[in-house]
PDB file of C-alpha atoms in Angstrom:
ATOM      1  CA  MET A   1      11.642  11.324  12.944  1.00 70.00           C
ATOM      2  CA  LEU A   2       8.400  11.030  11.253  1.00 74.00           C
ATOM      3  CA  ILE A   3       7.060   7.739  12.411  1.00 81.00           C
ATOM      4  CA  ALA A   4       8.084   8.734  16.122  1.00 86.00           C
ATOM      5  CA  THR A   5       6.069  11.634  15.768  1.00 84.00           C
ATOM      6  CA  ARG A   6       3.048   9.725  14.531  1.00 77.00           C
ATOM      7  CA  ASP A   7       3.424   7.322  17.276  1.00 83.00           C
ATOM      8  CA  PHE A   8       3.435   9.880  19.878  1.00 84.00           C
ATOM      9  CA  PHE A   9       0.335  11.143  18.671  1.00 78.00           C
ATOM     10  CA  VAL A  10      -1.166   8.001  18.634  1.00 80.00           C
ATOM     11  CA  ARG A  11      -0.294   7.274  22.106  1.00 83.00           C
ATOM     12  CA  HIS A  12      -1.237  10.767  23.211  1.00 83.00           C
ATOM     13  CA  LEU A  13      -4.441  11.784  21.501  1.00 81.00           C
ATOM     14  CA  LYS A  14      -7.794  10.141  21.819  1.00 79.00           C
ATOM     15  CA  LYS A  15      -9.466   9.400  18.561  1.00 79.00           C
ATOM     16  CA  GLY A  16     -12.752  11.857  19.196  1.00 82.00           C
ATOM     17  CA  THR A  17     -10.651  15.083  20.062  1.00 85.00           C
ATOM     18  CA  PHE A  18     -10.660  17.878  17.487  1.00 88.00           C
ATOM     19  CA  LEU A  19      -6.678  17.382  16.750  1.00 85.00           C
ATOM     20  CA  TRP A  20      -6.852  13.867  15.987  1.00 84.00           C
ATOM     21  CA  LYS A  21      -9.823  14.421  13.459  1.00 87.00           C
ATOM     22  CA  SER A  22      -7.687  17.481  11.721  1.00 88.00           C
ATOM     23  CA  LEU A  23      -4.813  15.371  11.544  1.00 85.00           C
ATOM     24  CA  GLU A  24      -6.792  12.583  10.057  1.00 88.00           C
ATOM     25  CA  PHE A  25      -8.203  15.259   7.474  1.00 93.00           C
ATOM     26  CA  LEU A  26      -5.048  16.451   6.672  1.00 91.00           C
ATOM     27  CA  GLN A  27      -3.788  13.000   5.742  1.00 90.00           C
ATOM     28  CA  GLY A  28      -6.670  12.265   3.498  1.00 92.00           C
ATOM     29  CA  MET A  29      -6.021  15.474   1.808  1.00 94.00           C
ATOM     30  CA  LEU A  30      -2.418  14.427   1.134  1.00 91.00           C
ATOM     31  CA  PHE A  31      -3.877  11.083  -0.019  1.00 91.00           C
ATOM     32  CA  VAL A  32      -6.108  12.955  -2.348  1.00 92.00           C
ATOM     33  CA  LYS A  33      -3.198  15.424  -3.786  1.00 90.00           C
ATOM     34  CA  ASN A  34      -0.893  12.430  -4.621  1.00 84.00           C
ATOM     35  CA  TYR A  35      -4.024  10.406  -6.149  1.00 86.00           C
ATOM     36  CA  LEU A  36      -4.658  13.678  -8.371  1.00 87.00           C
ATOM     37  CA  PHE A  37      -0.927  14.223  -9.234  1.00 83.00           C
ATOM     38  CA  TYR A  38      -0.065  10.976 -10.315  1.00 80.00           C
ATOM     39  CA  TYR A  39      -3.402   9.263 -12.151  1.00 78.00           C
ATOM     40  CA  LYS A  40      -5.889  12.170 -13.134  1.00 81.00           C
ATOM     41  CA  TRP A  41      -3.632  15.058 -13.819  1.00 81.00           C
ATOM     42  CA  ASN A  42      -0.412  12.934 -14.846  1.00 75.00           C
ATOM     43  CA  LEU A  43       1.373  16.009 -13.295  1.00 73.00           C
ATOM     44  CA  ILE A  44       4.387  13.759 -12.345  1.00 69.00           C
ATOM     45  CA  LYS A  45       5.879  11.547 -15.071  1.00 69.00           C
ATOM     46  CA  ASN A  46       9.190  10.131 -13.747  1.00 67.00           C
ATOM     47  CA  SER A  47       7.371   8.171 -10.875  1.00 63.00           C
ATOM     48  CA  THR A  48       6.805   4.516 -11.063  1.00 67.00           C
ATOM     49  CA  THR A  49       3.779   3.338  -9.382  1.00 65.00           C
ATOM     50  CA  THR A  50       1.675   0.011  -9.164  1.00 72.00           C
ATOM     51  CA  LYS A  51      -2.128   0.568 -10.433  1.00 72.00           C
ATOM     52  CA  GLU A  52      -2.742  -3.005 -10.657  1.00 75.00           C
ATOM     53  CA  VAL A  53      -1.367  -6.124  -9.485  1.00 76.00           C
ATOM     54  CA  ASN A  54      -2.726  -9.310 -11.380  1.00 73.00           C
ATOM     55  CA  ILE A  55      -2.210 -12.803  -9.544  1.00 73.00           C
ATOM     56  CA  GLU A  56      -3.408 -15.645 -10.950  1.00 69.00           C
ATOM     57  CA  PHE A  57      -2.817 -19.126  -9.071  1.00 67.00           C
ATOM     58  CA  VAL A  58      -2.213 -22.138 -11.592  1.00 62.00           C
ATOM     59  CA  SER A  59      -0.330 -25.421 -11.280  1.00 58.00           C
ATOM     60  CA  TYR A  60       0.919 -25.874 -14.621  1.00 60.00           C
ATOM     61  CA  CYS A  61       4.342 -25.921 -13.838  1.00 61.00           C
ATOM     62  CA  ASN A  62       6.864 -28.439 -14.922  1.00 61.00           C
ATOM     63  CA  LEU A  63       9.828 -27.585 -13.230  1.00 61.00           C
ATOM     64  CA  ARG A  64       9.663 -30.183  -9.889  1.00 62.00           C
ATOM     65  CA  CYS A  65      12.032 -28.301  -7.945  1.00 65.00           C
ATOM     66  CA  SER A  66      12.447 -28.983  -4.456  1.00 64.00           C
ATOM     67  CA  PHE A  67      11.340 -25.794  -3.138  1.00 61.00           C
ATOM     68  CA  CYS A  68       8.002 -25.710  -5.556  1.00 64.00           C
ATOM     69  CA  SER A  69       4.752 -25.528  -3.095  1.00 62.00           C
ATOM     70  CA  LEU A  70       2.376 -26.489  -6.037  1.00 58.00           C
ATOM     71  CA  ASP A  71       0.628 -29.206  -6.023  1.00 57.00           C
ATOM     72  CA  HIS A  72       2.165 -31.614  -8.224  1.00 55.00           C
ATOM     73  CA  GLU A  73       1.473 -35.272  -8.997  1.00 59.00           C
ATOM     74  CA  LYS A  74       4.975 -37.014  -9.073  1.00 54.00           C
ATOM     75  CA  PRO A  75       5.746 -39.099 -12.179  1.00 49.00           C
TER      76      PRO A  75
END
């Protein structure tokens, strides 16, 4: 339902209109509210969020499986 409503607004509104700008403003305010509740004020303690994802590409794997995409030298 929400996705269909969003798609309707995207298809039928021009990006320069007042209604489009006010919808973008409200979306930004919802983002700010969620950010403040989760990260700054710590009002919601039961939810799980991901603040940071650390990805390190290393090739010291010794498994040598057939599905491995790492660049191993075969013995």
